[in-house]
Short mmCIF file of N, CA and C in Angstrom, two decimals:
data_model
loop_
_atom_site.label_atom_id
_atom_site.label_comp_id
_atom_site.label_asym_id
_atom_site.label_seq_id
_atom_site.Cartn_x
_atom_site.Cartn_y
_atom_site.Cartn_z
N PRO I 20 5.31 -13.45 16.11
CA PRO I 20 5.38 -12.08 16.63
C PRO I 20 5.19 -11.08 15.48
N LEU I 21 4.41 -10.05 15.72
CA LEU I 21 4.09 -9.06 14.70
C LEU I 21 4.20 -7.67 15.30
N ASP I 22 4.88 -6.79 14.60
CA ASP I 22 4.95 -5.38 14.97
C ASP I 22 3.73 -4.71 14.37
N LEU I 23 2.70 -4.49 15.18
CA LEU I 23 1.44 -3.92 14.71
C LEU I 23 1.63 -2.51 14.16
N GLY I 24 2.50 -1.74 14.77
CA GLY I 24 2.76 -0.39 14.30
C GLY I 24 3.39 -0.37 12.92
N GLU I 25 4.35 -1.25 12.72
CA GLU I 25 5.01 -1.35 11.41
C GLU I 25 4.01 -1.77 10.33
N LEU I 26 3.16 -2.76 10.64
CA LEU I 26 2.14 -3.20 9.69
C LEU I 26 1.15 -2.09 9.40
N ALA I 27 0.70 -1.40 10.42
CA ALA I 27 -0.26 -0.31 10.22
C ALA I 27 0.32 0.79 9.34
N GLU I 28 1.55 1.16 9.60
CA GLU I 28 2.20 2.20 8.80
C GLU I 28 2.32 1.77 7.34
N GLU I 29 2.67 0.52 7.12
CA GLU I 29 2.78 -0.02 5.76
C GLU I 29 1.42 0.03 5.04
N LEU I 30 0.36 -0.38 5.73
CA LEU I 30 -0.97 -0.39 5.12
C LEU I 30 -1.51 1.01 4.88
N VAL I 31 -1.24 1.93 5.79
CA VAL I 31 -1.64 3.33 5.60
C VAL I 31 -0.94 3.89 4.36
N ASP I 32 0.35 3.64 4.23
CA ASP I 32 1.10 4.11 3.06
C ASP I 32 0.57 3.49 1.77
N HIS I 33 0.18 2.23 1.84
CA HIS I 33 -0.37 1.53 0.68
C HIS I 33 -1.74 2.10 0.29
N TYR I 34 -2.55 2.43 1.26
CA TYR I 34 -3.92 2.90 1.03
C TYR I 34 -3.98 4.40 0.70
N ARG I 35 -2.93 5.15 1.07
CA ARG I 35 -2.91 6.61 0.93
C ARG I 35 -3.24 7.10 -0.48
N PRO I 36 -2.65 6.56 -1.57
CA PRO I 36 -2.96 7.07 -2.91
C PRO I 36 -4.45 6.97 -3.26
N GLN I 37 -5.08 5.88 -2.85
CA GLN I 37 -6.52 5.72 -3.12
C GLN I 37 -7.33 6.78 -2.39
N LEU I 38 -6.98 7.04 -1.15
CA LEU I 38 -7.69 8.05 -0.38
C LEU I 38 -7.46 9.45 -0.94
N GLU I 39 -6.21 9.74 -1.26
CA GLU I 39 -5.89 11.07 -1.78
C GLU I 39 -6.56 11.31 -3.13
N ALA I 40 -6.70 10.26 -3.94
CA ALA I 40 -7.39 10.39 -5.23
C ALA I 40 -8.85 10.78 -5.02
N GLY I 41 -9.41 10.38 -3.87
CA GLY I 41 -10.79 10.73 -3.54
C GLY I 41 -10.89 12.01 -2.72
N GLY I 42 -9.78 12.73 -2.59
CA GLY I 42 -9.80 14.00 -1.88
C GLY I 42 -9.72 13.87 -0.37
N ARG I 43 -9.27 12.73 0.11
CA ARG I 43 -9.21 12.50 1.56
C ARG I 43 -7.76 12.38 2.00
N GLU I 44 -7.50 12.84 3.19
CA GLU I 44 -6.16 12.75 3.79
C GLU I 44 -6.17 11.65 4.84
N ILE I 45 -5.01 11.03 5.05
CA ILE I 45 -4.88 10.02 6.11
C ILE I 45 -3.62 10.33 6.89
N ARG I 46 -3.73 10.23 8.21
CA ARG I 46 -2.60 10.48 9.09
C ARG I 46 -2.39 9.28 10.01
N TYR I 47 -1.13 8.95 10.25
CA TYR I 47 -0.78 7.85 11.14
C TYR I 47 0.09 8.39 12.26
N GLU I 48 -0.21 7.96 13.49
CA GLU I 48 0.55 8.43 14.64
C GLU I 48 0.65 7.33 15.68
N LYS I 49 1.82 7.27 16.30
CA LYS I 49 2.01 6.40 17.46
C LYS I 49 1.81 7.27 18.69
N ARG I 50 0.93 6.85 19.59
CA ARG I 50 0.66 7.60 20.82
C ARG I 50 1.15 6.82 22.03
N ASP I 51 1.99 7.43 22.81
CA ASP I 51 2.50 6.79 24.03
C ASP I 51 3.13 5.43 23.76
N VAL I 52 3.74 5.30 22.60
CA VAL I 52 4.41 4.06 22.21
C VAL I 52 5.83 4.42 21.83
N GLY I 53 6.78 3.72 22.40
CA GLY I 53 8.17 4.00 22.08
C GLY I 53 8.52 3.60 20.66
N GLU I 54 9.76 3.87 20.29
CA GLU I 54 10.22 3.52 18.94
C GLU I 54 10.07 2.03 18.67
N LYS I 55 10.36 1.23 19.67
CA LYS I 55 10.21 -0.24 19.55
C LYS I 55 8.99 -0.64 20.37
N ALA I 56 7.82 -0.53 19.77
CA ALA I 56 6.57 -0.86 20.47
C ALA I 56 6.50 -2.35 20.76
N PRO I 57 5.76 -2.73 21.81
CA PRO I 57 5.56 -4.15 22.07
C PRO I 57 4.92 -4.82 20.85
N LEU I 58 5.16 -6.09 20.72
CA LEU I 58 4.63 -6.87 19.61
C LEU I 58 3.32 -7.53 20.00
N VAL I 59 2.62 -8.04 19.00
CA VAL I 59 1.45 -8.88 19.23
C VAL I 59 1.73 -10.23 18.57
N MET I 60 1.11 -11.27 19.07
CA MET I 60 1.22 -12.58 18.43
C MET I 60 0.03 -12.70 17.49
N ALA I 61 0.30 -12.60 16.19
CA ALA I 61 -0.82 -12.55 15.25
C ALA I 61 -0.38 -12.96 13.85
N ASP I 62 -1.34 -13.44 13.10
CA ASP I 62 -1.13 -13.76 11.70
C ASP I 62 -1.17 -12.46 10.90
N ARG I 63 -0.09 -12.16 10.22
CA ARG I 63 0.04 -10.90 9.49
C ARG I 63 -1.07 -10.70 8.46
N ASP I 64 -1.38 -11.75 7.69
CA ASP I 64 -2.40 -11.62 6.65
C ASP I 64 -3.78 -11.35 7.24
N ALA I 65 -4.13 -12.05 8.30
CA ALA I 65 -5.44 -11.87 8.93
C ALA I 65 -5.58 -10.46 9.50
N ILE I 66 -4.56 -10.00 10.20
CA ILE I 66 -4.63 -8.67 10.81
C ILE I 66 -4.58 -7.59 9.73
N SER I 67 -3.87 -7.85 8.64
CA SER I 67 -3.90 -6.90 7.51
C SER I 67 -5.31 -6.74 6.99
N GLN I 68 -6.05 -7.84 6.88
CA GLN I 68 -7.43 -7.76 6.39
C GLN I 68 -8.31 -6.97 7.35
N VAL I 69 -8.10 -7.14 8.64
CA VAL I 69 -8.87 -6.37 9.62
C VAL I 69 -8.61 -4.88 9.44
N ILE I 70 -7.34 -4.52 9.37
CA ILE I 70 -6.98 -3.10 9.25
C ILE I 70 -7.50 -2.52 7.94
N LEU I 71 -7.34 -3.24 6.85
CA LEU I 71 -7.83 -2.75 5.56
C LEU I 71 -9.34 -2.58 5.56
N ASN I 72 -10.06 -3.47 6.25
CA ASN I 72 -11.51 -3.31 6.36
C ASN I 72 -11.85 -2.03 7.11
N LEU I 73 -11.15 -1.76 8.20
CA LEU I 73 -11.43 -0.55 8.97
C LEU I 73 -11.10 0.71 8.17
N LEU I 74 -10.01 0.67 7.42
CA LEU I 74 -9.66 1.82 6.56
C LEU I 74 -10.70 2.02 5.46
N SER I 75 -11.13 0.92 4.84
CA SER I 75 -12.13 0.99 3.78
C SER I 75 -13.45 1.56 4.31
N ASN I 76 -13.87 1.12 5.49
CA ASN I 76 -15.11 1.64 6.07
C ASN I 76 -14.98 3.12 6.39
N ALA I 77 -13.84 3.53 6.91
CA ALA I 77 -13.63 4.95 7.21
C ALA I 77 -13.69 5.77 5.92
N ASP I 78 -13.18 5.22 4.85
CA ASP I 78 -13.23 5.89 3.55
C ASP I 78 -14.68 5.99 3.06
N LYS I 79 -15.43 4.90 3.16
CA LYS I 79 -16.81 4.87 2.66
C LYS I 79 -17.75 5.75 3.47
N TYR I 80 -17.61 5.72 4.79
CA TYR I 80 -18.60 6.36 5.66
C TYR I 80 -18.06 7.56 6.43
N GLY I 81 -16.83 7.94 6.18
CA GLY I 81 -16.15 8.92 7.02
C GLY I 81 -16.39 10.38 6.73
N GLY I 82 -17.35 10.71 5.92
CA GLY I 82 -17.60 12.12 5.62
C GLY I 82 -16.84 12.55 4.38
N ASP I 83 -17.28 13.62 3.79
CA ASP I 83 -16.70 14.10 2.55
C ASP I 83 -15.38 14.83 2.77
N GLY I 84 -14.31 14.24 2.28
CA GLY I 84 -13.01 14.91 2.28
C GLY I 84 -12.34 15.04 3.62
N ASP I 85 -12.97 14.56 4.68
CA ASP I 85 -12.36 14.68 5.99
C ASP I 85 -11.22 13.67 6.14
N ALA I 86 -10.28 14.03 6.97
CA ALA I 86 -9.11 13.17 7.19
C ALA I 86 -9.49 11.94 8.00
N ILE I 87 -8.82 10.85 7.71
CA ILE I 87 -8.90 9.64 8.51
C ILE I 87 -7.63 9.60 9.35
N GLU I 88 -7.79 9.33 10.62
CA GLU I 88 -6.65 9.26 11.52
C GLU I 88 -6.49 7.83 12.00
N VAL I 89 -5.26 7.37 12.01
CA VAL I 89 -4.93 6.03 12.49
C VAL I 89 -3.92 6.22 13.62
N GLU I 90 -4.25 5.65 14.78
CA GLU I 90 -3.38 5.82 15.95
C GLU I 90 -3.05 4.46 16.55
N LEU I 91 -1.78 4.25 16.85
CA LEU I 91 -1.33 3.07 17.58
C LEU I 91 -1.14 3.49 19.02
N ARG I 92 -1.74 2.74 19.94
CA ARG I 92 -1.65 3.06 21.36
C ARG I 92 -1.27 1.81 22.14
N ASP I 93 -0.54 2.03 23.21
CA ASP I 93 -0.26 0.97 24.16
C ASP I 93 -1.45 0.93 25.10
N GLY I 94 -2.27 -0.10 24.99
CA GLY I 94 -3.53 -0.16 25.72
C GLY I 94 -3.35 -0.50 27.18
N ALA I 95 -4.43 -0.31 27.91
CA ALA I 95 -4.41 -0.55 29.35
C ALA I 95 -5.16 -1.83 29.71
N GLY I 96 -5.37 -2.69 28.74
CA GLY I 96 -6.13 -3.91 29.00
C GLY I 96 -5.39 -4.85 29.93
N PRO I 97 -6.13 -5.83 30.48
CA PRO I 97 -5.50 -6.81 31.37
C PRO I 97 -4.40 -7.58 30.64
N GLY I 98 -3.24 -7.66 31.26
CA GLY I 98 -2.12 -8.35 30.64
C GLY I 98 -1.43 -7.54 29.58
N GLY I 99 -1.96 -6.39 29.26
CA GLY I 99 -1.38 -5.51 28.26
C GLY I 99 -1.93 -5.75 26.88
N THR I 100 -2.27 -4.69 26.22
CA THR I 100 -2.79 -4.78 24.86
C THR I 100 -2.15 -3.70 24.00
N MET I 101 -2.24 -3.91 22.71
CA MET I 101 -1.93 -2.86 21.74
C MET I 101 -3.25 -2.52 21.07
N GLU I 102 -3.47 -1.25 20.82
CA GLU I 102 -4.71 -0.78 20.21
C GLU I 102 -4.38 -0.01 18.95
N LEU I 103 -5.08 -0.34 17.87
CA LEU I 103 -4.96 0.42 16.64
C LEU I 103 -6.33 1.03 16.39
N CYS I 104 -6.39 2.35 16.43
CA CYS I 104 -7.65 3.08 16.30
C CYS I 104 -7.73 3.72 14.92
N VAL I 105 -8.88 3.56 14.26
CA VAL I 105 -9.16 4.21 12.99
C VAL I 105 -10.31 5.17 13.25
N LEU I 106 -10.01 6.47 13.11
CA LEU I 106 -10.97 7.51 13.45
C LEU I 106 -11.41 8.27 12.21
N ASP I 107 -12.72 8.54 12.14
CA ASP I 107 -13.24 9.33 11.03
C ASP I 107 -14.15 10.42 11.57
N ARG I 108 -14.61 11.28 10.68
CA ARG I 108 -15.52 12.37 11.03
C ARG I 108 -16.86 12.24 10.31
N GLY I 109 -17.25 11.01 10.03
CA GLY I 109 -18.53 10.77 9.38
C GLY I 109 -19.69 10.97 10.35
N PRO I 110 -20.87 10.52 9.95
CA PRO I 110 -22.06 10.71 10.79
C PRO I 110 -22.09 9.84 12.04
N GLY I 111 -21.18 8.89 12.14
CA GLY I 111 -21.16 8.01 13.30
C GLY I 111 -22.19 6.90 13.17
N VAL I 112 -22.25 6.07 14.18
CA VAL I 112 -23.18 4.95 14.23
C VAL I 112 -23.98 5.09 15.52
N SER I 113 -25.29 5.09 15.39
CA SER I 113 -26.14 5.27 16.57
C SER I 113 -25.97 4.09 17.53
N ARG I 114 -26.24 4.34 18.79
CA ARG I 114 -26.09 3.31 19.83
C ARG I 114 -26.85 2.03 19.48
N LYS I 115 -28.03 2.16 18.92
CA LYS I 115 -28.84 0.97 18.65
C LYS I 115 -28.23 0.06 17.59
N HIS I 116 -27.30 0.60 16.79
CA HIS I 116 -26.67 -0.19 15.73
C HIS I 116 -25.25 -0.65 16.07
N ARG I 117 -24.67 -0.14 17.15
CA ARG I 117 -23.24 -0.37 17.41
C ARG I 117 -22.84 -1.83 17.53
N GLU I 118 -23.62 -2.65 18.17
CA GLU I 118 -23.27 -4.07 18.25
C GLU I 118 -23.77 -4.83 17.03
N ARG I 119 -24.87 -4.37 16.47
CA ARG I 119 -25.45 -5.09 15.34
C ARG I 119 -24.59 -5.00 14.09
N ILE I 120 -23.80 -3.93 13.95
CA ILE I 120 -22.98 -3.80 12.74
C ILE I 120 -21.91 -4.88 12.66
N PHE I 121 -21.67 -5.60 13.76
CA PHE I 121 -20.71 -6.69 13.76
C PHE I 121 -21.36 -8.04 13.44
N GLN I 122 -22.67 -8.04 13.18
CA GLN I 122 -23.37 -9.26 12.80
C GLN I 122 -23.26 -9.45 11.29
N LYS I 123 -23.14 -10.70 10.86
CA LYS I 123 -23.04 -11.00 9.44
C LYS I 123 -24.27 -10.47 8.70
N PHE I 124 -24.02 -9.85 7.55
CA PHE I 124 -25.02 -9.35 6.61
C PHE I 124 -25.83 -8.16 7.13
N TYR I 125 -25.48 -7.64 8.31
CA TYR I 125 -26.22 -6.50 8.84
C TYR I 125 -25.72 -5.22 8.20
N ARG I 126 -26.65 -4.45 7.69
CA ARG I 126 -26.33 -3.12 7.15
C ARG I 126 -27.34 -2.14 7.68
N ILE I 127 -26.89 -1.00 8.07
CA ILE I 127 -27.79 0.03 8.57
C ILE I 127 -28.61 0.53 7.39
N ASP I 128 -29.91 0.51 7.52
CA ASP I 128 -30.80 0.91 6.43
C ASP I 128 -31.16 2.39 6.58
N ASP I 129 -30.22 3.25 6.25
CA ASP I 129 -30.48 4.69 6.28
C ASP I 129 -29.51 5.39 5.34
N SER I 130 -29.45 6.68 5.43
CA SER I 130 -28.61 7.46 4.52
C SER I 130 -27.13 7.14 4.69
N LEU I 131 -26.76 6.60 5.85
CA LEU I 131 -25.35 6.26 6.09
C LEU I 131 -24.87 5.22 5.09
N SER I 132 -25.73 4.27 4.74
CA SER I 132 -25.29 3.19 3.86
C SER I 132 -25.90 3.27 2.46
N SER I 133 -26.77 4.22 2.21
CA SER I 133 -27.39 4.28 0.89
C SER I 133 -26.35 4.59 -0.17
N GLY I 134 -26.36 3.78 -1.21
CA GLY I 134 -25.43 3.98 -2.32
C GLY I 134 -24.03 3.44 -2.07
N VAL I 135 -23.77 2.89 -0.90
CA VAL I 135 -22.45 2.35 -0.60
C VAL I 135 -22.50 0.85 -0.80
N GLN I 136 -21.57 0.36 -1.63
CA GLN I 136 -21.51 -1.08 -1.90
C GLN I 136 -20.99 -1.83 -0.69
N GLY I 137 -21.53 -3.01 -0.47
CA GLY I 137 -21.04 -3.86 0.59
C GLY I 137 -22.02 -4.97 0.87
N SER I 138 -21.53 -6.01 1.54
CA SER I 138 -22.35 -7.17 1.84
C SER I 138 -22.74 -7.26 3.30
N GLY I 139 -22.14 -6.42 4.14
CA GLY I 139 -22.39 -6.53 5.56
C GLY I 139 -21.57 -7.62 6.23
N LEU I 140 -20.49 -8.03 5.59
CA LEU I 140 -19.64 -9.09 6.16
C LEU I 140 -18.33 -8.55 6.74
N GLY I 141 -17.87 -7.41 6.28
CA GLY I 141 -16.55 -6.91 6.64
C GLY I 141 -16.30 -6.80 8.13
N LEU I 142 -17.18 -6.11 8.85
CA LEU I 142 -16.97 -5.94 10.29
C LEU I 142 -17.17 -7.24 11.06
N ALA I 143 -18.09 -8.08 10.59
CA ALA I 143 -18.30 -9.38 11.24
C ALA I 143 -17.02 -10.21 11.13
N LEU I 144 -16.42 -10.24 9.95
CA LEU I 144 -15.18 -11.00 9.76
C LEU I 144 -14.01 -10.37 10.51
N ALA I 145 -13.96 -9.04 10.52
CA ALA I 145 -12.88 -8.34 11.23
C ALA I 145 -12.92 -8.69 12.72
N ARG I 146 -14.11 -8.64 13.29
CA ARG I 146 -14.23 -8.96 14.72
C ARG I 146 -13.90 -10.43 14.96
N GLN I 147 -14.37 -11.30 14.09
CA GLN I 147 -14.10 -12.74 14.25
C GLN I 147 -12.59 -13.01 14.21
N MET I 148 -11.89 -12.37 13.28
CA MET I 148 -10.43 -12.56 13.19
C MET I 148 -9.73 -12.01 14.42
N ALA I 149 -10.16 -10.83 14.88
CA ALA I 149 -9.53 -10.24 16.07
C ALA I 149 -9.76 -11.14 17.28
N ARG I 150 -10.98 -11.64 17.44
CA ARG I 150 -11.27 -12.50 18.59
C ARG I 150 -10.52 -13.83 18.50
N ALA I 151 -10.28 -14.32 17.30
CA ALA I 151 -9.49 -15.55 17.14
C ALA I 151 -8.05 -15.33 17.60
N HIS I 152 -7.62 -14.08 17.66
CA HIS I 152 -6.28 -13.72 18.13
C HIS I 152 -6.29 -13.28 19.59
N GLY I 153 -7.42 -13.48 20.27
CA GLY I 153 -7.52 -13.09 21.68
C GLY I 153 -7.82 -11.63 21.88
N GLY I 154 -8.23 -10.94 20.81
CA GLY I 154 -8.53 -9.51 20.88
C GLY I 154 -9.97 -9.20 20.53
N ASP I 155 -10.19 -8.03 19.96
CA ASP I 155 -11.54 -7.61 19.59
C ASP I 155 -11.46 -6.42 18.65
N VAL I 156 -12.59 -6.11 18.04
CA VAL I 156 -12.78 -4.85 17.32
C VAL I 156 -13.99 -4.19 17.97
N THR I 157 -13.82 -2.95 18.37
CA THR I 157 -14.90 -2.22 19.04
C THR I 157 -15.15 -0.90 18.32
N ILE I 158 -16.29 -0.30 18.64
CA ILE I 158 -16.61 1.02 18.10
C ILE I 158 -17.01 1.94 19.24
N HIS I 159 -16.58 3.18 19.13
CA HIS I 159 -16.95 4.21 20.09
C HIS I 159 -17.28 5.48 19.31
N GLU I 160 -18.11 6.28 19.89
CA GLU I 160 -18.39 7.60 19.32
C GLU I 160 -17.16 8.46 19.52
N ARG I 161 -16.84 9.24 18.51
CA ARG I 161 -15.68 10.11 18.59
C ARG I 161 -16.11 11.49 19.06
N ALA I 162 -15.36 12.05 19.99
CA ALA I 162 -15.66 13.40 20.46
C ALA I 162 -15.62 14.36 19.27
N GLY I 163 -16.64 15.16 19.13
CA GLY I 163 -16.71 16.10 18.01
C GLY I 163 -17.36 15.51 16.78
N GLY I 164 -17.81 14.26 16.86
CA GLY I 164 -18.50 13.62 15.75
C GLY I 164 -17.64 12.60 15.03
N GLY I 165 -18.29 11.57 14.56
CA GLY I 165 -17.60 10.52 13.85
C GLY I 165 -17.47 9.26 14.68
N SER I 166 -16.68 8.33 14.17
CA SER I 166 -16.51 7.03 14.81
C SER I 166 -15.05 6.73 15.06
N CYS I 167 -14.83 5.90 16.07
CA CYS I 167 -13.50 5.37 16.37
C CYS I 167 -13.64 3.86 16.45
N PHE I 168 -13.10 3.17 15.46
CA PHE I 168 -13.05 1.71 15.47
C PHE I 168 -11.67 1.32 16.00
N THR I 169 -11.66 0.41 16.97
CA THR I 169 -10.40 0.04 17.62
C THR I 169 -10.17 -1.46 17.52
N LEU I 170 -9.02 -1.82 16.97
CA LEU I 170 -8.54 -3.19 16.97
C LEU I 170 -7.68 -3.34 18.22
N VAL I 171 -8.06 -4.26 19.08
CA VAL I 171 -7.33 -4.52 20.32
C VAL I 171 -6.75 -5.92 20.25
N LEU I 172 -5.43 -6.02 20.49
CA LEU I 172 -4.76 -7.32 20.49
C LEU I 172 -3.86 -7.43 21.71
N PRO I 173 -3.77 -8.63 22.30
CA PRO I 173 -2.85 -8.82 23.43
C PRO I 173 -1.41 -8.63 22.97
N ARG I 174 -0.65 -7.97 23.80
CA ARG I 174 0.74 -7.71 23.43
C ARG I 174 1.67 -8.71 24.08
N VAL I 175 2.83 -8.81 23.50
CA VAL I 175 3.94 -9.57 24.08
C VAL I 175 5.16 -8.65 24.03
N ASP I 176 5.98 -8.74 25.05
CA ASP I 176 7.20 -7.93 25.06
C ASP I 176 8.20 -8.53 24.09
N ARG I 177 8.98 -7.69 23.47
CA ARG I 177 9.99 -8.13 22.50
C ARG I 177 10.94 -9.14 23.11
N GLU I 178 11.24 -8.98 24.39
CA GLU I 178 12.17 -9.88 25.07
C GLU I 178 11.59 -11.30 25.15
N GLN I 179 10.25 -11.40 25.21
CA GLN I 179 9.60 -12.71 25.32
C GLN I 179 9.64 -13.49 24.01
N THR I 180 9.75 -12.79 22.89
CA THR I 180 9.71 -13.46 21.60
C THR I 180 11.04 -14.08 21.23
N GLY I 181 12.13 -13.45 21.68
CA GLY I 181 13.46 -14.02 21.43
C GLY I 181 13.96 -13.91 20.02
N SER I 182 13.09 -13.72 19.02
CA SER I 182 13.56 -13.76 17.64
C SER I 182 13.51 -12.41 16.94
N ILE I 183 12.82 -11.44 17.50
CA ILE I 183 12.72 -10.14 16.85
C ILE I 183 13.31 -9.09 17.77
N SER I 184 14.15 -8.24 17.22
CA SER I 184 14.76 -7.19 18.06
C SER I 184 14.03 -5.89 17.89
#
């Protein structure tokens, strides 16, 4: 059992100095989630890597100095899900590239990725890890510009786990 909100908050706090050094702000918020949010059944290290990849991408492609927002939501998926959204105000990803960016070694060949280091593996691995946990990583266009990457994981109620209060 893993408290996704607690992990996200820890990683945001860990990543904050790096972002602030680059002139960027990061905000974390729980939306429609109580103080004791439902848990997910997940490997902490694997999900940490997914979240760090999404934060790193938001930093690389999220626009100059704009804030990155991280939101934990109680999702409406079948059986219940928890969603962790990483939102930026960068140029976004065109529809024709949205599924392809999750393919291994795929990089958009335009100004979005010019000069940005990377192998094109991060999102492919992030999605693979999320799917191995019964979830997914998706991308949506953000209202007002930018991208919203969402990690979706099946939730379990705290009462079902028996070991975490």
